[in-house]
Tab-separated table of C-alpha atoms in Angstrom:
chain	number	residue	atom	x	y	z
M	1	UNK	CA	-5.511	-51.223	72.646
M	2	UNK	CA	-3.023	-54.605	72.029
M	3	UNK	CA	-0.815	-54.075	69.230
M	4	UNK	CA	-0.346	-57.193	67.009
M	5	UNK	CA	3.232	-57.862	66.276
M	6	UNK	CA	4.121	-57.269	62.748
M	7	UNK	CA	3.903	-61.987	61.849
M	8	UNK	CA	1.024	-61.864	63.798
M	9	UNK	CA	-0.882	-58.945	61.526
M	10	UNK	CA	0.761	-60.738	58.269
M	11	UNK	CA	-0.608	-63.950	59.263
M	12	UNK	CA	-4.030	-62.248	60.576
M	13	UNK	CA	-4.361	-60.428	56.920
M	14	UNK	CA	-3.614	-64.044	55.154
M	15	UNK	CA	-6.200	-66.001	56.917
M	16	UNK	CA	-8.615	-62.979	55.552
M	17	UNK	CA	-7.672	-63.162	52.044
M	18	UNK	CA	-7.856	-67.385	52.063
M	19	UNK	CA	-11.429	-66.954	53.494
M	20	UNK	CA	-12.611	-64.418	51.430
M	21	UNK	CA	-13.348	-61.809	53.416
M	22	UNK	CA	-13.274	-58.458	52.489
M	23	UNK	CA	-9.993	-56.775	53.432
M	24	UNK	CA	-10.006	-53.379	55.164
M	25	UNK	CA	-5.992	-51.289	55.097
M	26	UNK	CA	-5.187	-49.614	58.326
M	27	UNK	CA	-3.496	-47.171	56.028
M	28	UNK	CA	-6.287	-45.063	54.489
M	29	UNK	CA	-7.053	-41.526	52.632
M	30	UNK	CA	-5.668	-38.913	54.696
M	31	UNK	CA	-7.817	-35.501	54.501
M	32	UNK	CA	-4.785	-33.603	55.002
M	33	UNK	CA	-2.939	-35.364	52.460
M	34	UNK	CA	-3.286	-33.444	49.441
M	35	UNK	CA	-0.848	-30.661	48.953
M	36	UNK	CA	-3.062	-27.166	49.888
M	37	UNK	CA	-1.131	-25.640	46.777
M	38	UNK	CA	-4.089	-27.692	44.437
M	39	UNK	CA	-7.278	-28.011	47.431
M	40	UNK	CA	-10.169	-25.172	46.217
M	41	UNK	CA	-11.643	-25.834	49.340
M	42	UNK	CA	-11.273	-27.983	52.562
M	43	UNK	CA	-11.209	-31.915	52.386
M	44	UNK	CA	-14.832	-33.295	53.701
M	45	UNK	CA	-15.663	-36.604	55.108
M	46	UNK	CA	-18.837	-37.326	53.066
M	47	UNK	CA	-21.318	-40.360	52.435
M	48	UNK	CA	-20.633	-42.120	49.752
M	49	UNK	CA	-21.947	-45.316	47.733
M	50	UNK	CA	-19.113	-47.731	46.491
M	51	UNK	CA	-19.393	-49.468	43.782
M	52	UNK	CA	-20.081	-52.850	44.959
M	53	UNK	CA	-23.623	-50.831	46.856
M	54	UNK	CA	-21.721	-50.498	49.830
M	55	UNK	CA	-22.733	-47.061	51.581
M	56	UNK	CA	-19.243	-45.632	53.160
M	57	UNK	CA	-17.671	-42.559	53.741
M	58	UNK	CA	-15.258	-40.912	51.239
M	59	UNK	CA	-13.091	-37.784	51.498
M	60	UNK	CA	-14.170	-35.123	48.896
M	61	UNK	CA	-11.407	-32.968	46.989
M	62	UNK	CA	-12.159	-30.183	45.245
M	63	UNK	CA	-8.765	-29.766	43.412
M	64	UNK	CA	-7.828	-27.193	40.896
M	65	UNK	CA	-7.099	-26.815	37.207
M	66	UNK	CA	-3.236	-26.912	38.220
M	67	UNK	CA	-1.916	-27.057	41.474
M	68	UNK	CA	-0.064	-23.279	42.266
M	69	UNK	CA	3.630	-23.301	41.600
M	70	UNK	CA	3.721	-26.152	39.314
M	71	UNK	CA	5.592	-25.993	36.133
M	72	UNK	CA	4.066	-28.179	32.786
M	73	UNK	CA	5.131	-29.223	29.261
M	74	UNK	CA	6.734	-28.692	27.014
M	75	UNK	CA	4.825	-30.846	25.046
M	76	UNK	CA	4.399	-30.832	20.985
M	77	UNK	CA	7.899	-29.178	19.639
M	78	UNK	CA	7.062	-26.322	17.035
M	79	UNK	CA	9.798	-27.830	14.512
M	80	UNK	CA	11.386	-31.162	13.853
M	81	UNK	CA	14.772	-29.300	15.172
M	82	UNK	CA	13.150	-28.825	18.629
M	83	UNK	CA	12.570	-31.071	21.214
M	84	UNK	CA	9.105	-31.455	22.991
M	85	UNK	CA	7.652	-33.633	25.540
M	86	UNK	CA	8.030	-37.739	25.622
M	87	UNK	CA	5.432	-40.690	24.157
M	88	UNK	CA	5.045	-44.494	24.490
M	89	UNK	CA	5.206	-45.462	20.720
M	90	UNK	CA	3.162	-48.952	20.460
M	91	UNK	CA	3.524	-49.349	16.512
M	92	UNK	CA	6.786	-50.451	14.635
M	93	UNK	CA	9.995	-49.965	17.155
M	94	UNK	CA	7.753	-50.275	19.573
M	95	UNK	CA	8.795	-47.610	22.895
M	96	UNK	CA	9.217	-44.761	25.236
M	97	UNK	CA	10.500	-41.881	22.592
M	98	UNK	CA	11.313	-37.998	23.629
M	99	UNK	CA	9.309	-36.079	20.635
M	100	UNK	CA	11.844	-34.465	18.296
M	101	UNK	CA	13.103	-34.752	14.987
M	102	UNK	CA	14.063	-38.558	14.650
M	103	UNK	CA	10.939	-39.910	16.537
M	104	UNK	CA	9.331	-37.727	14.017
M	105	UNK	CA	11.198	-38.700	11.139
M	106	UNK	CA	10.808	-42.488	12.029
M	107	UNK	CA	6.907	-42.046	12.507
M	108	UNK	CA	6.852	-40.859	9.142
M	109	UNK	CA	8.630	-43.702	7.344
M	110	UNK	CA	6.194	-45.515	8.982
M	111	UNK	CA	2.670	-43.502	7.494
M	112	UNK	CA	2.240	-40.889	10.112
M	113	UNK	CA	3.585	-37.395	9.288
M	114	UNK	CA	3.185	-34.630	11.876
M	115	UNK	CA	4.903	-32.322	9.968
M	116	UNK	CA	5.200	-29.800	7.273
M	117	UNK	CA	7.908	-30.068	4.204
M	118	UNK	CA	9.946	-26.732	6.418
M	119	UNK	CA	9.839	-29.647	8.902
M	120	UNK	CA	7.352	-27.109	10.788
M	121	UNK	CA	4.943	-29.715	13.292
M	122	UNK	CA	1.023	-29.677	12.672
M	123	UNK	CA	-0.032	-28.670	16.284
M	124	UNK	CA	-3.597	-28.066	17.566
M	125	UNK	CA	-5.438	-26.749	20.853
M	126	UNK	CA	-7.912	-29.431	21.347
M	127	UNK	CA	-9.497	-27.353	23.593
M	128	UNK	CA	-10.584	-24.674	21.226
M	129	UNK	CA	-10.378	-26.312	17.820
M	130	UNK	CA	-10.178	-29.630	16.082
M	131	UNK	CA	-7.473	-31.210	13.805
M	132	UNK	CA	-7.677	-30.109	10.652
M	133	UNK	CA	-4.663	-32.368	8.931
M	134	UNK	CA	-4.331	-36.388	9.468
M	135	UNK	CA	-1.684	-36.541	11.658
M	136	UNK	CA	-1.332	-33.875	14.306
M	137	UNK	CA	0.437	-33.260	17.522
M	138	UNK	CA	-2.358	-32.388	20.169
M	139	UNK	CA	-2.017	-29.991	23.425
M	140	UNK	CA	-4.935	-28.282	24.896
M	141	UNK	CA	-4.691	-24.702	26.642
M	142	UNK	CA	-5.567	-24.831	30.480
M	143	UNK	CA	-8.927	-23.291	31.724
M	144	UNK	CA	-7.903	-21.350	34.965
M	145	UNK	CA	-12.152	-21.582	36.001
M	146	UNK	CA	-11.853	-25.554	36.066
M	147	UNK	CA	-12.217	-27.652	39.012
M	148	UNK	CA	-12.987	-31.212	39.880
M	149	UNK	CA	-14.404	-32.858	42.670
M	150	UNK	CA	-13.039	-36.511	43.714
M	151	UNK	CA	-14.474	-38.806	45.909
M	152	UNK	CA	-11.766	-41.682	47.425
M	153	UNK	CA	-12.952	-44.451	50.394
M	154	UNK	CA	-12.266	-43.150	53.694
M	155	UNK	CA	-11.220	-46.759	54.377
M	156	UNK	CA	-10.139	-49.111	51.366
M	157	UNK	CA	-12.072	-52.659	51.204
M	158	UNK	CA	-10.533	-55.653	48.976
M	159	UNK	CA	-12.651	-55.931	45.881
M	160	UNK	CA	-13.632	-59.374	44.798
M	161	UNK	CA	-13.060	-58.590	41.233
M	162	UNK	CA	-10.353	-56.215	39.889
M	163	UNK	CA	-10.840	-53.172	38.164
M	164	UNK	CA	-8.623	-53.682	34.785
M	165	UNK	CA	-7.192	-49.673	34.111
M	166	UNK	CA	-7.306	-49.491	29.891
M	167	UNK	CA	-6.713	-46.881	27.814
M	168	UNK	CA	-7.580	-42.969	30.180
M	169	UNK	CA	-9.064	-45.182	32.632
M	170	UNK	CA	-9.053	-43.400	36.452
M	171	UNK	CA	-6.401	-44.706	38.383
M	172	UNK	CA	-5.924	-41.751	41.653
M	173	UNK	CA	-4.979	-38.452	43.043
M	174	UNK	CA	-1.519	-37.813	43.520
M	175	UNK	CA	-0.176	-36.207	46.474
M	176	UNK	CA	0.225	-32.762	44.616
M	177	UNK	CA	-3.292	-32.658	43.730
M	178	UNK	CA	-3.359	-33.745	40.153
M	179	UNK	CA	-5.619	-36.513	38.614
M	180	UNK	CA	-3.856	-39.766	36.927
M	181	UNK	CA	-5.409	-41.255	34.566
M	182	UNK	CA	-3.556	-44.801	32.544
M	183	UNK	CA	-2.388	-45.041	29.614
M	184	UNK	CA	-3.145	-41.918	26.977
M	185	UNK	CA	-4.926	-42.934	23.419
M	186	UNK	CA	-2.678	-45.062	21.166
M	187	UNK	CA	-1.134	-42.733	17.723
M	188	UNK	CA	-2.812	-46.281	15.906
M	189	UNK	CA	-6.492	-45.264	17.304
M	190	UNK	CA	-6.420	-41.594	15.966
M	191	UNK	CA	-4.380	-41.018	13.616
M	192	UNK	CA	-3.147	-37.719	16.410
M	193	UNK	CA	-0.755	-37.322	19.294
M	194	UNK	CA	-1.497	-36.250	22.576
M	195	UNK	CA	1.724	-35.218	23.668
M	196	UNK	CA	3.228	-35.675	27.256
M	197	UNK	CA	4.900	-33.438	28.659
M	198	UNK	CA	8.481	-34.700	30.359
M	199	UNK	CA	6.928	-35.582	34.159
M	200	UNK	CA	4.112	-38.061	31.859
M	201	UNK	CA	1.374	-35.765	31.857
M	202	UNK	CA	-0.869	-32.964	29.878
M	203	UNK	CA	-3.538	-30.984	29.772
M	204	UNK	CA	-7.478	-32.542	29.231
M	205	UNK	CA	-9.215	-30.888	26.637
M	206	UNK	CA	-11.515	-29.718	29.078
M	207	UNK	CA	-8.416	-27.055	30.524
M	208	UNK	CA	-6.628	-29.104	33.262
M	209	UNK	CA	-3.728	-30.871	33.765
M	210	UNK	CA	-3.267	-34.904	34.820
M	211	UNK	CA	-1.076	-37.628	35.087
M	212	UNK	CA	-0.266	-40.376	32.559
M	213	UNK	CA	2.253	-41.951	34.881
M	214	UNK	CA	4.007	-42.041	38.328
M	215	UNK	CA	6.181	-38.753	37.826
M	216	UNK	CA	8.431	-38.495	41.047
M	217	UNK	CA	10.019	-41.697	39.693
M	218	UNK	CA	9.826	-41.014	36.148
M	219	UNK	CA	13.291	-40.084	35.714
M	220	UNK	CA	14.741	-43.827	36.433
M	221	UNK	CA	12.137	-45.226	33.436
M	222	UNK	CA	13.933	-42.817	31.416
M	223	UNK	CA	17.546	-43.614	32.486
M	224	UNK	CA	16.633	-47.018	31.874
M	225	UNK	CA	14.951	-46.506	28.518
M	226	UNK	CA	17.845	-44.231	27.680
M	227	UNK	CA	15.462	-41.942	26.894
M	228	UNK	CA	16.931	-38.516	26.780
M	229	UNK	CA	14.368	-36.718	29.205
M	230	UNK	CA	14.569	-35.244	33.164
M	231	UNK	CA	11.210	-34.371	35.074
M	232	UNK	CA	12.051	-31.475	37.188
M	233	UNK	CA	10.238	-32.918	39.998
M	234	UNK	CA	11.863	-34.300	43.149
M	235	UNK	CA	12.574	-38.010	42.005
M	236	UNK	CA	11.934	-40.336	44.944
M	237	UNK	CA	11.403	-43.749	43.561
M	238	UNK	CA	10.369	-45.714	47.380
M	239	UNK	CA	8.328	-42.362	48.700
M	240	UNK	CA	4.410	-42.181	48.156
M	241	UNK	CA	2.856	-40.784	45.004
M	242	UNK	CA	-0.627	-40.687	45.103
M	243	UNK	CA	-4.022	-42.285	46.459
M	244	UNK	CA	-5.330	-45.057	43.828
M	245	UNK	CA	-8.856	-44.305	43.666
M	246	UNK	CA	-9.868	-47.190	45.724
M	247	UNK	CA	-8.038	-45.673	48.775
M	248	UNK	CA	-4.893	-47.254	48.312
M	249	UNK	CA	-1.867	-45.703	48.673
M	250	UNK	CA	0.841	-45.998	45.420
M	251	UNK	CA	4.327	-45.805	46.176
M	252	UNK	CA	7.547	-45.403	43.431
M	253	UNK	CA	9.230	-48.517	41.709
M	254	UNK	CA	11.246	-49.240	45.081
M	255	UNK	CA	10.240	-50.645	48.614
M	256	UNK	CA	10.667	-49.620	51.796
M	257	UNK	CA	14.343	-51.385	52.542
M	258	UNK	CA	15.732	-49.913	49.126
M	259	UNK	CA	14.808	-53.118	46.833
M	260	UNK	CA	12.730	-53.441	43.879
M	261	UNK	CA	9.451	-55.464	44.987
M	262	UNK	CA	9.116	-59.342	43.793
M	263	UNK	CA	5.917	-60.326	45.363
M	264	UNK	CA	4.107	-57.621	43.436
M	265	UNK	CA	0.236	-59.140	42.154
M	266	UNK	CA	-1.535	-58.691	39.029
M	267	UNK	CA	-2.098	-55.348	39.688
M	268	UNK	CA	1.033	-54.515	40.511
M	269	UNK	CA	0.801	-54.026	44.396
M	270	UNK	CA	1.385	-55.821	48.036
M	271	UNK	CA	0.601	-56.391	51.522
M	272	UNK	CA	4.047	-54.844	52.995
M	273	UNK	CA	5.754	-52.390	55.299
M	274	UNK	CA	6.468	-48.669	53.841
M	275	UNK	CA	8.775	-45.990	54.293
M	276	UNK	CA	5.356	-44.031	56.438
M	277	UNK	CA	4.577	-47.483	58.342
M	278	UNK	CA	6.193	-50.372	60.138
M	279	UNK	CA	2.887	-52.297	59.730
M	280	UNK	CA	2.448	-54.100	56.707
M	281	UNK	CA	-0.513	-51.967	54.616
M	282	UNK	CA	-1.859	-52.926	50.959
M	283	UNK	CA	-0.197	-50.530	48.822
M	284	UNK	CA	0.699	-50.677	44.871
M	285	UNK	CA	4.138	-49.152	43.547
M	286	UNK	CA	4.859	-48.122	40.323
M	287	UNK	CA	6.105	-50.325	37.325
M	288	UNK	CA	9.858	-50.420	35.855
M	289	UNK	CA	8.131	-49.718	32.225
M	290	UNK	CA	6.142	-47.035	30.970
M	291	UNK	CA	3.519	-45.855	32.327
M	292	UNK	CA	4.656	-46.546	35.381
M	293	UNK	CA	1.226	-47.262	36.963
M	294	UNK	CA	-0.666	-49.834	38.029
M	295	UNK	CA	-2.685	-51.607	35.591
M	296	UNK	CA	-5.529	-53.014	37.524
M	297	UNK	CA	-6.867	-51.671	41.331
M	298	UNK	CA	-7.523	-54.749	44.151
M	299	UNK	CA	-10.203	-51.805	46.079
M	300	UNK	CA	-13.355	-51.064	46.090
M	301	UNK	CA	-14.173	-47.798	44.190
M	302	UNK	CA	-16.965	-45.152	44.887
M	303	UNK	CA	-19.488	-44.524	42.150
M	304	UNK	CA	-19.062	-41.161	40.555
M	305	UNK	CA	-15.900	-40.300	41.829
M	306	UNK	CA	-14.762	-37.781	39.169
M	307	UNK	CA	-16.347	-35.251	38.105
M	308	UNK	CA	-15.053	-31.702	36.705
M	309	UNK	CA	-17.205	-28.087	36.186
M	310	UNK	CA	-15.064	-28.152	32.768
M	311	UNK	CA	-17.313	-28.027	29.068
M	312	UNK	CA	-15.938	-31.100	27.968
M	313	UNK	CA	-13.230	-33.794	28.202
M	314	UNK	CA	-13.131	-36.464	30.984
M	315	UNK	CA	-15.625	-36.009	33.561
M	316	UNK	CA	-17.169	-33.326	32.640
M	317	UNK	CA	-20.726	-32.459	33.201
M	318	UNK	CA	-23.853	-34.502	31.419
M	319	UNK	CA	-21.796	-37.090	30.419
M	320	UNK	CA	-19.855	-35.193	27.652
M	321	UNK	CA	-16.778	-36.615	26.649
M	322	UNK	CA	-13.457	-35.008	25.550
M	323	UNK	CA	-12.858	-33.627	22.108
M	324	UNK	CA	-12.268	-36.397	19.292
M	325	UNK	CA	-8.849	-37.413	18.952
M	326	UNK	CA	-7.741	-35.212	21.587
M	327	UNK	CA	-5.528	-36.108	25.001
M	328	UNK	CA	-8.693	-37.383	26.956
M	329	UNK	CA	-10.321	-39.485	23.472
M	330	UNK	CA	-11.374	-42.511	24.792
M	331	UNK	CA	-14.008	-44.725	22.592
M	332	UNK	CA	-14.452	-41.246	20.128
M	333	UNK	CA	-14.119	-40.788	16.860
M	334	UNK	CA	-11.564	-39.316	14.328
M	335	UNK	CA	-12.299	-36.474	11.817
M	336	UNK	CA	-14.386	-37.610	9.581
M	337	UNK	CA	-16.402	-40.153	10.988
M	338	UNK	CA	-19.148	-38.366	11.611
M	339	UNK	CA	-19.933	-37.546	7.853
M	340	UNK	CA	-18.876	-40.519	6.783
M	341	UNK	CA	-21.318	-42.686	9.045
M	342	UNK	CA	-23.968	-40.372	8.033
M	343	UNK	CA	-23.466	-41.700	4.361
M	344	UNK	CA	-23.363	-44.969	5.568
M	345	UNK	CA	-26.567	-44.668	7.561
M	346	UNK	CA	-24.799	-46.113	10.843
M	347	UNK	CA	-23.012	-44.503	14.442
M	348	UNK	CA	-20.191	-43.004	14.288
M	349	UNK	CA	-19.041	-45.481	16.878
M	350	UNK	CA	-20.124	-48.131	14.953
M	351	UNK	CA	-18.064	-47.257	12.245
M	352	UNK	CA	-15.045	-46.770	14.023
M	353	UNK	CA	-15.316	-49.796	16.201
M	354	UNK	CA	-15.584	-51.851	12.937
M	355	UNK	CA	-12.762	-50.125	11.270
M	356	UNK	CA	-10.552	-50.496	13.973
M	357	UNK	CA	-11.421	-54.782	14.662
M	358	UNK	CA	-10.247	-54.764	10.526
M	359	UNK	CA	-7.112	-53.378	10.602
M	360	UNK	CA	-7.743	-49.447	11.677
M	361	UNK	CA	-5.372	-47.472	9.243
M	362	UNK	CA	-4.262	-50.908	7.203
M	363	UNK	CA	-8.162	-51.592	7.032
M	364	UNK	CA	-9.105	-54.958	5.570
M	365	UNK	CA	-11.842	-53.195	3.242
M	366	UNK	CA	-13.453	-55.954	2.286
M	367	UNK	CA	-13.891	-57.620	5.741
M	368	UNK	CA	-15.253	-54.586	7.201
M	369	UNK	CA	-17.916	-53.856	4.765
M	370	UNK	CA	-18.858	-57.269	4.753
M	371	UNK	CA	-19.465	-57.294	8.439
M	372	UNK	CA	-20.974	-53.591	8.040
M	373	UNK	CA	-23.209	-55.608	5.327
M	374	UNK	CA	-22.482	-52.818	2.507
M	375	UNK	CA	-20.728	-52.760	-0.154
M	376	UNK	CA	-16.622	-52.134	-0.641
M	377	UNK	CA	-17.086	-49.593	-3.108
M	378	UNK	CA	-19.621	-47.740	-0.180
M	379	UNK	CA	-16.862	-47.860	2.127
M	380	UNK	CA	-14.445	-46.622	0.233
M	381	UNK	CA	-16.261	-43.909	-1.123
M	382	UNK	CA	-17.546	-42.636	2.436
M	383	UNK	CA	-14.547	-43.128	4.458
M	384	UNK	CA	-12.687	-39.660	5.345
M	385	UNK	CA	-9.471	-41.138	3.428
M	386	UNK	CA	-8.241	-44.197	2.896
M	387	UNK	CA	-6.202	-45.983	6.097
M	388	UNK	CA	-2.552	-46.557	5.487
């Protein structure tokens, strides 16, 4: 077989992308590369449909609940003299904060109180109950039975639209066998916290543990957040992290050659030599900011490519989602909602979509009722309390 000579592939892989066509990676999925330490089973090659109808073939993980050997949290701090795990703050003082007593202190100035007047923090296992105070620090208990099954493209094809990665959308595997997942819900949604633990990640409220960011090269967001946190995991910021779930392969912040990256695209990745090939491959590397993921995916993905035997939270079986409020909340509902959309003779989601569009917890009362066509004095009276 004629190897192409590293301009010649470059210029080869340019002439693809300028006419459109779709662009296979010669770096793919290994089988073997998933650490055995998470695998319930053997890695199989398997048909699979991709999104775009394609019918390929995907390697199938069965990964556990936690990979053996690995070490989590801490994540809520019982007391305000205690420290816990870390969280992006996106309201006033906007930024990556490790959760103690003055990120506490300062969310409270600002309407959100997690604590108790002995400074003692309102905690709950969204995995076996539900919050029972308006603010509250979330962490779920694992579920040693859980496992989930993911499907990634045996061979990654260039997508002709991207994927955009909101709010717990699916973004890979990493190397150690645990799910990522972007961004975790926004403090401004729920009125709750679902804490991260140091490395960016916690547990689902279905019982197992993921990713929020790009751990092994976690450590240099905090030193340049001056964030006053250490993952205990070996910190490599140019080595692979994980398979994006459209096959590709996501390295740290740094390239190959020991620079940071400056013909990254939109989704935060590039056609380039790594530190596991001389040829140039598509790969995406992690962001200087947290998290430190990639916000969109350039690959194809396969349909129903998550999937976990857990009772509820992301993935899990008839289409259940996670507890409201709770580390895996996406598009739920806070306490409350329920009843009060009941009064209101509407969805919960409904509700809550039309609450948050007006202002969320500094809700413009009388331009959601108007566009809920009821009354102000309706809304007030069924809404679980009234947004700060």
């Amino acid at each position: 077989m004629r190897i192409l000579r590293t301009n010649t592939l470059v210029n080869l892989v340019s002439a693809m992308v300028l006419l459109g066509k779709p662009l296979s990676v010669w770096a793919h999925a290994d089988a073997a590369g998933i650490s055995k330490d998470a695998l319930v089973s053997e890695p199989q090659i398997v048909s699979c449909e991709l999104e775009n109808g394609d019918v390929s073939k995907c390697i199938k993980y069965i990964v556990k609940y936690l990979p053996d050997n690995l070490s989590i949290g801490p994540f809520c701090p019982q007391t305000t003299a205690e420290k816990g795990g870390v969280w992006h703050w996106d309201g006033d003082e906007t930024g990556l904060y490790r959760i103690d007593g003055a990120f506490l202190n300062m969310l409270s100035e600002q309407g959100y109180t997690f604590f108790d007047e002995k400074g003692e923090v309102f905690i709950t296992d969204v995995r076996t109950t539900q919050p029972a105070s308006e603010n509250t620090c979330l962490q779920a208990s694992v579920d040693t039975s859980v496992e989930m099954t993911v499907l990634l493209p045996r061979i990654p094809i260039k997508s002709e639209k991207l994927t955009k990665l909101g709010t717990v959308a699916k973004v890979g595997l990493a190397l150690d066998g645990v799910p990522i997942f972007a961004d975790a819900p926004s403090v401004l949604d729920t009125g709750h916290m679902p804490a991260l633990d140091t490395c960016g990640g916690h547990v689902d409220p279905g019982g197992w543990y993921h990713w929020h960011a790009t751990s092994t090269d976690i450590n240099s967001v905090f030193k340049r957040n001056a964030v006053d946190a250490e993952c205990s995991l070996e910190q490599n910021a140019s080595a692979m992290f994980a398979y994006a779930f459209d096959g590709y392969p996501i390295y740290g912040s740094i390239d190959y050659d020991g620079k940071i990256p400056t013909d990254l695209d939109t989704c935060n990745g590039h056609l380039g030599p790594t530190p596991d090939s001389a040829e140039p491959i598509y790969h995406y590397h992690a962001s200087a900011t947290f998290p430190n993921l990639p916000t969109c995916l350039s690959g194809v993905v396969a349909k129903n490519n998550f999937s976990t035997n857990a009772a509820q939270g992301i993935g899990a079986e008839g289409g259940k989602g996670p507890r409201r409020g709770g580390p895996g909340h996406k598009g739920g509902t806070p306490p409350g909602f329920e009843q009060a959309a009941n009064k209101l003779g509407i969805t919960a989601s409904e509700l809550f979509k039309v609450v948050k569009k007006n202002g969320g917890r500094k809700l413009n009362i009388s331009a959601a009722a108007k566009e809920l066509g009821i009354s102000e004095a309706a809304l007030k009276a069924a809404l679980p309390q009234p947004p700060r």
